[in-house]
PDB file of C-alpha atoms in Angstrom:
ATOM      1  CA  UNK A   1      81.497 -14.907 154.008  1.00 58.00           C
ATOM      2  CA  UNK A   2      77.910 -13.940 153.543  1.00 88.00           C
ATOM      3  CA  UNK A   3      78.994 -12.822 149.267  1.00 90.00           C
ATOM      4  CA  UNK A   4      80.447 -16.457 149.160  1.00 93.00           C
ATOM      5  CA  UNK A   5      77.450 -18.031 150.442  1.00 93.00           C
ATOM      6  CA  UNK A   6      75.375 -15.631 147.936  1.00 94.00           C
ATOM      7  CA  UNK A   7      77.087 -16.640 145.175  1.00 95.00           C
ATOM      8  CA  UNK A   8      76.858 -20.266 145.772  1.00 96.00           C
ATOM      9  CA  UNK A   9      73.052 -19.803 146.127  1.00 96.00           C
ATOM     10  CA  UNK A  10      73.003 -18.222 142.975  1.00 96.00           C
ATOM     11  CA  UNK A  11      75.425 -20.831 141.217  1.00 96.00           C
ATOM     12  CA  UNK A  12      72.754 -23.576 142.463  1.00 96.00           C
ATOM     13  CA  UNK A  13      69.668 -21.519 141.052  1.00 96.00           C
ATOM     14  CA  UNK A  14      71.294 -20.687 137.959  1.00 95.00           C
ATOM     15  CA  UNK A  15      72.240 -24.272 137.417  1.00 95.00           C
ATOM     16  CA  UNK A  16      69.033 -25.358 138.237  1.00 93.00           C
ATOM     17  CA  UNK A  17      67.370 -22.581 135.941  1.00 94.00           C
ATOM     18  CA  UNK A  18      69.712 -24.144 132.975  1.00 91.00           C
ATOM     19  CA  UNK A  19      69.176 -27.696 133.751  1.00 90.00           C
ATOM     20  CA  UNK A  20      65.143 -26.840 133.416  1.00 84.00           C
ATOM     21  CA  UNK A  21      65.518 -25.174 130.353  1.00 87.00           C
ATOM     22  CA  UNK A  22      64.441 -21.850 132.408  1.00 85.00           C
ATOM     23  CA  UNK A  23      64.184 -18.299 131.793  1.00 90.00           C
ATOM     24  CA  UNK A  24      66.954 -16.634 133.865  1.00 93.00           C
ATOM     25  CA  UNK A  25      65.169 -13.345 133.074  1.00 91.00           C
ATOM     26  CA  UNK A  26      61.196 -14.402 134.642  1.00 94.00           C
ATOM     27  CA  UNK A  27      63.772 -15.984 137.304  1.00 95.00           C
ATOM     28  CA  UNK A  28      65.086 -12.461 138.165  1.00 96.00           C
ATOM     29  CA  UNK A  29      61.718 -10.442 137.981  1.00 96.00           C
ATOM     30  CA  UNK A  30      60.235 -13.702 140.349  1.00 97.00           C
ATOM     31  CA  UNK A  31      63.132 -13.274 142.920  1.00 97.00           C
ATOM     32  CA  UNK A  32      62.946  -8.915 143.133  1.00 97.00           C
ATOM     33  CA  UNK A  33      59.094  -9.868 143.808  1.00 97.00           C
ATOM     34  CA  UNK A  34      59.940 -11.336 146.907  1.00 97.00           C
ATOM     35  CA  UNK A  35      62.248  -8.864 147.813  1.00 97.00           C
ATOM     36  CA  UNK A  36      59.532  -6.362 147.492  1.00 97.00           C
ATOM     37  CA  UNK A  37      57.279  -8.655 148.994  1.00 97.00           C
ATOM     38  CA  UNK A  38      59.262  -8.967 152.299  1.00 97.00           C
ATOM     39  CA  UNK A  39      60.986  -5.052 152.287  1.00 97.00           C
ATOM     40  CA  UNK A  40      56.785  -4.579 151.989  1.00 97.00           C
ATOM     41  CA  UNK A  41      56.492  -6.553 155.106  1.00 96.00           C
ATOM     42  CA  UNK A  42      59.549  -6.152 157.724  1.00 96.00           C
ATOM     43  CA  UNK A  43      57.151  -8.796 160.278  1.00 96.00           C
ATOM     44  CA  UNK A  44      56.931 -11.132 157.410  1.00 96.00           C
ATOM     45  CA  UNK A  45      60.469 -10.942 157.355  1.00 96.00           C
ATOM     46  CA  UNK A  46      61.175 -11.007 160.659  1.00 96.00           C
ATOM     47  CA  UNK A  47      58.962 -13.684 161.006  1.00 96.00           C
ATOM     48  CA  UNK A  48      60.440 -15.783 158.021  1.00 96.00           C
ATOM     49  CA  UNK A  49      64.049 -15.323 159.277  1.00 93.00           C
ATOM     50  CA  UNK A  50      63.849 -16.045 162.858  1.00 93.00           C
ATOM     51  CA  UNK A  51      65.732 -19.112 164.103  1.00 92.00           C
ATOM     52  CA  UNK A  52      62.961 -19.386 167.300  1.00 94.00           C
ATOM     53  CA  UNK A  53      60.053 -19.802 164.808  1.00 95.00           C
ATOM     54  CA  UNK A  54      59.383 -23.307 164.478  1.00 96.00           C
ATOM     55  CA  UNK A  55      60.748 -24.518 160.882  1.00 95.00           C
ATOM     56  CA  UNK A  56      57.474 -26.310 159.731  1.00 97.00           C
ATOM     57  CA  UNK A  57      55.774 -22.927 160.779  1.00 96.00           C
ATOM     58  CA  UNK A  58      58.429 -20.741 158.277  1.00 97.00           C
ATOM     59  CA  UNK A  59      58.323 -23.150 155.680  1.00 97.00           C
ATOM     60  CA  UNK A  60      53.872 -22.851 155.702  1.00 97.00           C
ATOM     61  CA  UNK A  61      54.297 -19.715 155.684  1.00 97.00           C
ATOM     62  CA  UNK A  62      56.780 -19.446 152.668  1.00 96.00           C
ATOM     63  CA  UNK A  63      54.249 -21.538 150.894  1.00 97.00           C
ATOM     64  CA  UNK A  64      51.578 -18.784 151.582  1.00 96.00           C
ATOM     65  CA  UNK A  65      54.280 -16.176 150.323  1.00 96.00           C
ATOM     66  CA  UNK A  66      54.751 -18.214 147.344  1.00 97.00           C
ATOM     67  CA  UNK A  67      51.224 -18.654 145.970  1.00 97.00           C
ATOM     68  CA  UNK A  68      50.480 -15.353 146.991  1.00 96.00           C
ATOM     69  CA  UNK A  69      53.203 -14.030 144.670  1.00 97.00           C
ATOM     70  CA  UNK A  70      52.325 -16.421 141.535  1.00 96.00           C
ATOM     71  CA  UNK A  71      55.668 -17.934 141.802  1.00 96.00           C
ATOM     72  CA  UNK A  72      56.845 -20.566 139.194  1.00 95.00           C
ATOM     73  CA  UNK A  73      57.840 -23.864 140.579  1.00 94.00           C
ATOM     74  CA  UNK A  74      61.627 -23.456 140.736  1.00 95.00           C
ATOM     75  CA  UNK A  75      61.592 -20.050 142.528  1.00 96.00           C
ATOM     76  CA  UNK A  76      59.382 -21.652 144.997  1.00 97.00           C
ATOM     77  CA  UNK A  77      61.136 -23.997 145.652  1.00 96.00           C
ATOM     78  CA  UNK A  78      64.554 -22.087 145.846  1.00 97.00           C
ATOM     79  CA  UNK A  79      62.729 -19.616 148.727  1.00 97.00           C
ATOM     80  CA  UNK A  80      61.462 -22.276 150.516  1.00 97.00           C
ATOM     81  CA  UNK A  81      65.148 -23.617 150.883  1.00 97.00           C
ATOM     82  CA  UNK A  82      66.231 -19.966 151.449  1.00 97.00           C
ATOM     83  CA  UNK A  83      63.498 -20.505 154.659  1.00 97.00           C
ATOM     84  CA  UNK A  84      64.522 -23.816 155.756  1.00 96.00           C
ATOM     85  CA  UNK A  85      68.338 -22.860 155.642  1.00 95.00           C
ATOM     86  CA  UNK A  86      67.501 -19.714 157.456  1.00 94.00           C
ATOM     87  CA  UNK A  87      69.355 -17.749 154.523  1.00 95.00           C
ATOM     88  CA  UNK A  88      66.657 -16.249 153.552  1.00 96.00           C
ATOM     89  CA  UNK A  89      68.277 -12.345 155.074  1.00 94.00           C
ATOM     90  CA  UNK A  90      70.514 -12.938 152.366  1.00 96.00           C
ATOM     91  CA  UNK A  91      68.028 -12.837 149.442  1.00 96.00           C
ATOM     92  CA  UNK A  92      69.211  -9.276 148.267  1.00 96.00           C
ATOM     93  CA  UNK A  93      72.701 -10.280 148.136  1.00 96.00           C
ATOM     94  CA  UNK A  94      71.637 -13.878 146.278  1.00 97.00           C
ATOM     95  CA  UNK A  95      69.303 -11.534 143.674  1.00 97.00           C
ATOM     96  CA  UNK A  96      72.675  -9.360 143.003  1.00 94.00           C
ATOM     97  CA  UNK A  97      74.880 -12.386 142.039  1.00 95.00           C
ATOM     98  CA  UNK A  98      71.926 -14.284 140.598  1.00 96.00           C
ATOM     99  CA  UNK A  99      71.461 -11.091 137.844  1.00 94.00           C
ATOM    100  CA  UNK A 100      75.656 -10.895 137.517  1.00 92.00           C
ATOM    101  CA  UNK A 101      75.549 -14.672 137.004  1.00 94.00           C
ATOM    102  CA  UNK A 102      72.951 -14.798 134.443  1.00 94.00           C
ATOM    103  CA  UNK A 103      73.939 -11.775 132.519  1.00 92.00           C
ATOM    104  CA  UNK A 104      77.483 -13.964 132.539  1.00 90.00           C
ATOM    105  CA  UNK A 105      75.590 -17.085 130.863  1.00 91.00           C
ATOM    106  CA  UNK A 106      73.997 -15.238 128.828  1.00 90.00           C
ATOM    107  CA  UNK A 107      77.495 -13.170 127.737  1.00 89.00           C
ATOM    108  CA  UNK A 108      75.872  -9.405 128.349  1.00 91.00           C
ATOM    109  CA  UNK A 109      76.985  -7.057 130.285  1.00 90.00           C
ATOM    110  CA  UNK A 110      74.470  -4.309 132.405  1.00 90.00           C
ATOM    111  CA  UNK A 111      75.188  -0.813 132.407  1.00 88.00           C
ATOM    112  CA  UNK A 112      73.377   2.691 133.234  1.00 90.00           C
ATOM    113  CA  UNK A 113      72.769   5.668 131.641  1.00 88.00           C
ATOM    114  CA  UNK A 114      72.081   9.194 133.026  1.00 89.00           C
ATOM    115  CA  UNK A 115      70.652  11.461 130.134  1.00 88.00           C
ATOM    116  CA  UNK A 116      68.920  15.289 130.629  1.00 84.00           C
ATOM    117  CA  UNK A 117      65.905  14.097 128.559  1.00 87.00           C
ATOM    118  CA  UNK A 118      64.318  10.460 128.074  1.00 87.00           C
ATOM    119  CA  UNK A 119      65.850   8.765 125.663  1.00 86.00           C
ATOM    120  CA  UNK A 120      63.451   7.409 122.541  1.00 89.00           C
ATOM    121  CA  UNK A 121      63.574   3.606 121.986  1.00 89.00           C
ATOM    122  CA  UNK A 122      65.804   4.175 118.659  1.00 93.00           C
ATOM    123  CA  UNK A 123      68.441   6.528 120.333  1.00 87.00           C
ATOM    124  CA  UNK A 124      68.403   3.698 123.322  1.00 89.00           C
ATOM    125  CA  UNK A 125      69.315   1.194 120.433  1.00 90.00           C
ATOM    126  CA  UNK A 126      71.574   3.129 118.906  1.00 90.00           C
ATOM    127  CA  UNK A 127      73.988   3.353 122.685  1.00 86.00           C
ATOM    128  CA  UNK A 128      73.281  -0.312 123.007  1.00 90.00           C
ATOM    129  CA  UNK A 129      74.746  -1.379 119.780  1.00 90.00           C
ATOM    130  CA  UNK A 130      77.739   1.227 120.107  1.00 86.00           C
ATOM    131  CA  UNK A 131      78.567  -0.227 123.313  1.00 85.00           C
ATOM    132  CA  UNK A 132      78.457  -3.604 122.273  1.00 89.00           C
ATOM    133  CA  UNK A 133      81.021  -2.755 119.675  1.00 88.00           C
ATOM    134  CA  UNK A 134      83.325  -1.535 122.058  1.00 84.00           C
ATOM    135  CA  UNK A 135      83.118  -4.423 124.538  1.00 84.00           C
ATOM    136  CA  UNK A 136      82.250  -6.700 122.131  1.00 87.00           C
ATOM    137  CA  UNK A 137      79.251  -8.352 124.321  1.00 89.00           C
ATOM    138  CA  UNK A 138      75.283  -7.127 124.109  1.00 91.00           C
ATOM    139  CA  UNK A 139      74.477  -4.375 126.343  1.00 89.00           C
ATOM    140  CA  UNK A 140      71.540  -4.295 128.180  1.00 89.00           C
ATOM    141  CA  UNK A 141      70.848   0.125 129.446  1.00 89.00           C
ATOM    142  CA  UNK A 142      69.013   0.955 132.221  1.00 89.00           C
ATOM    143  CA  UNK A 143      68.198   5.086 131.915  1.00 90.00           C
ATOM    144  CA  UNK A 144      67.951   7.137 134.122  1.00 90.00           C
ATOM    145  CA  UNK A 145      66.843  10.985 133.682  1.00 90.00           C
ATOM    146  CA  UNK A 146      68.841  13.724 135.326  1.00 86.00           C
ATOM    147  CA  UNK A 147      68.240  16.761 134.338  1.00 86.00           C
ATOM    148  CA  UNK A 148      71.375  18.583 136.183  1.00 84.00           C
ATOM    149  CA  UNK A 149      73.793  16.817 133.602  1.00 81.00           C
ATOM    150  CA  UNK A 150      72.414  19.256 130.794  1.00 82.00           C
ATOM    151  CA  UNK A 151      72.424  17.461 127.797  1.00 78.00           C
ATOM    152  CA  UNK A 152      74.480  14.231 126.231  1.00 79.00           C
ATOM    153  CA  UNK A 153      74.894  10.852 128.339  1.00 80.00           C
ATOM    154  CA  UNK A 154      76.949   9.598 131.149  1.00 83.00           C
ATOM    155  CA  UNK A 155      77.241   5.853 130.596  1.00 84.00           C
ATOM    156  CA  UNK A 156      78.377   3.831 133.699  1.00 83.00           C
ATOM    157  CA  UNK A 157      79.524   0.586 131.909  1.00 82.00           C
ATOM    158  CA  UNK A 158      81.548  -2.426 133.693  1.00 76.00           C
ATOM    159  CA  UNK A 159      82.775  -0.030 136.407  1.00 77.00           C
ATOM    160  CA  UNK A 160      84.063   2.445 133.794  1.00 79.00           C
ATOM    161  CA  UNK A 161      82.157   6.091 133.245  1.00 80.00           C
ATOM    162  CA  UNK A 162      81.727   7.456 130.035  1.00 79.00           C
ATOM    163  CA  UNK A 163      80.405  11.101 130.270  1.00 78.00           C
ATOM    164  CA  UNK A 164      79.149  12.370 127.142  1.00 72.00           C
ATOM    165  CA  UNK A 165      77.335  15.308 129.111  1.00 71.00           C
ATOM    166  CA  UNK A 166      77.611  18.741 128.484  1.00 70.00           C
ATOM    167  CA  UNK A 167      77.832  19.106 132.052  1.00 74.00           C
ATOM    168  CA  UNK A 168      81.202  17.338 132.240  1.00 69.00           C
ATOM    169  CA  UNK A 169      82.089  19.004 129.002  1.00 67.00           C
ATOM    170  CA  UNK A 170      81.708  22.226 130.249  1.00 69.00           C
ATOM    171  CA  UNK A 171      83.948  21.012 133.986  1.00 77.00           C
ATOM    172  CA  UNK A 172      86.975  19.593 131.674  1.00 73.00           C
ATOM    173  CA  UNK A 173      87.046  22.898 129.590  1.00 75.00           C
ATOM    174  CA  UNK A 174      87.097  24.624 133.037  1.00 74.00           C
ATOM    175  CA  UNK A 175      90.225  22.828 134.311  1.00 79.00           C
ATOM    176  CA  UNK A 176      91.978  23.384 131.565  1.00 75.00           C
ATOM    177  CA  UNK A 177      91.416  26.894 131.686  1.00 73.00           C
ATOM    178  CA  UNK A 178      92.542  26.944 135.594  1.00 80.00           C
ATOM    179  CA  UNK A 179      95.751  24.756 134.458  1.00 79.00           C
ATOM    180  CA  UNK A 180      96.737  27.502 131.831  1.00 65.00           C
TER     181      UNK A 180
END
């Protein structure tokens, strides 16, 4: 229940977002803030998503939240109905189909990328555009460095790995020497 009601929230910010002629990506940046924000400050939280506090109280109290944070009109407005709804505890799950929703409209797809050494902006590129090829949307990397996978890249893309590492190299040449 709670992913359906996530997704519809989403759906109405994302629609709203369009409608606006919004950017889905300040959108995104705007909604992790106040996910920081309140992970930052469980009583806030607690505080925001409690049924016994009196609504007009949550609702001032978003406002604060709001201004304190910079936020543009729309994403204001979309946590102050997140307050008065009292859906507000699902804001992580809302910022997870908001960014699948948007990367949708927007016809990318997200993946990650595990590499021994940081990658330069040209080699990033370079992955991107050899990705896109092979899905045939833009790909949008997010690295990360791990040093225990040797050398070469392990691409998690769509829910499928690539592994391009030495590392797993090295453990498929094992296995084929254990299977004779």
């Amino acid at each position: 229940m709670s992913k359906a009601l996530a997704t519809r929230y989403a759906k109405a910010l994302l629609e709203n977002l369009k409608e606006h002629k919004r950017d889905f990506e300040r959108a995104y940046s705007e909604l992790k803030k106040i996910a920081q924000a309140l992970e930052a400050n469980p009583l806030l939280f607690r505080y925001l998503s409690q049924p016994v506090v009196p609504r007009k109280d949550r609702l001032e109290m978003g406002k604060v939240l709001a201004e304190d944070l910079g936020l543009s009109t729309p994403l204001r407005n979309f946590i102050l109905i997140l307050i008065e709804k009292e859906r507000i505890g699902f804001l992580k799950l809302i910022i997870e189909e908001f960014r699948r929703l948007a990367d949708e409209a927007l016809g990318q797809v997200r993946g990650k990328v595990r590499t021994a050494r940081p990658l330069t902006s040209q080699d990033l590129s370079r992955l991107s555009r050899s990705f896109q090829e092979l899905v045939g949307r833009k790909v949008v990397l997010e690295v990360e460095e791990d040093p225990s996978i040797i050398g070469g890249v392990v691409t998690l893309l769509g829910g499928v790995v690539f592994d391009g590492s030495i590392r797993g190299n090295l453990e498929r040449i094992k296995e084929k020497l254990i299977e004779g």
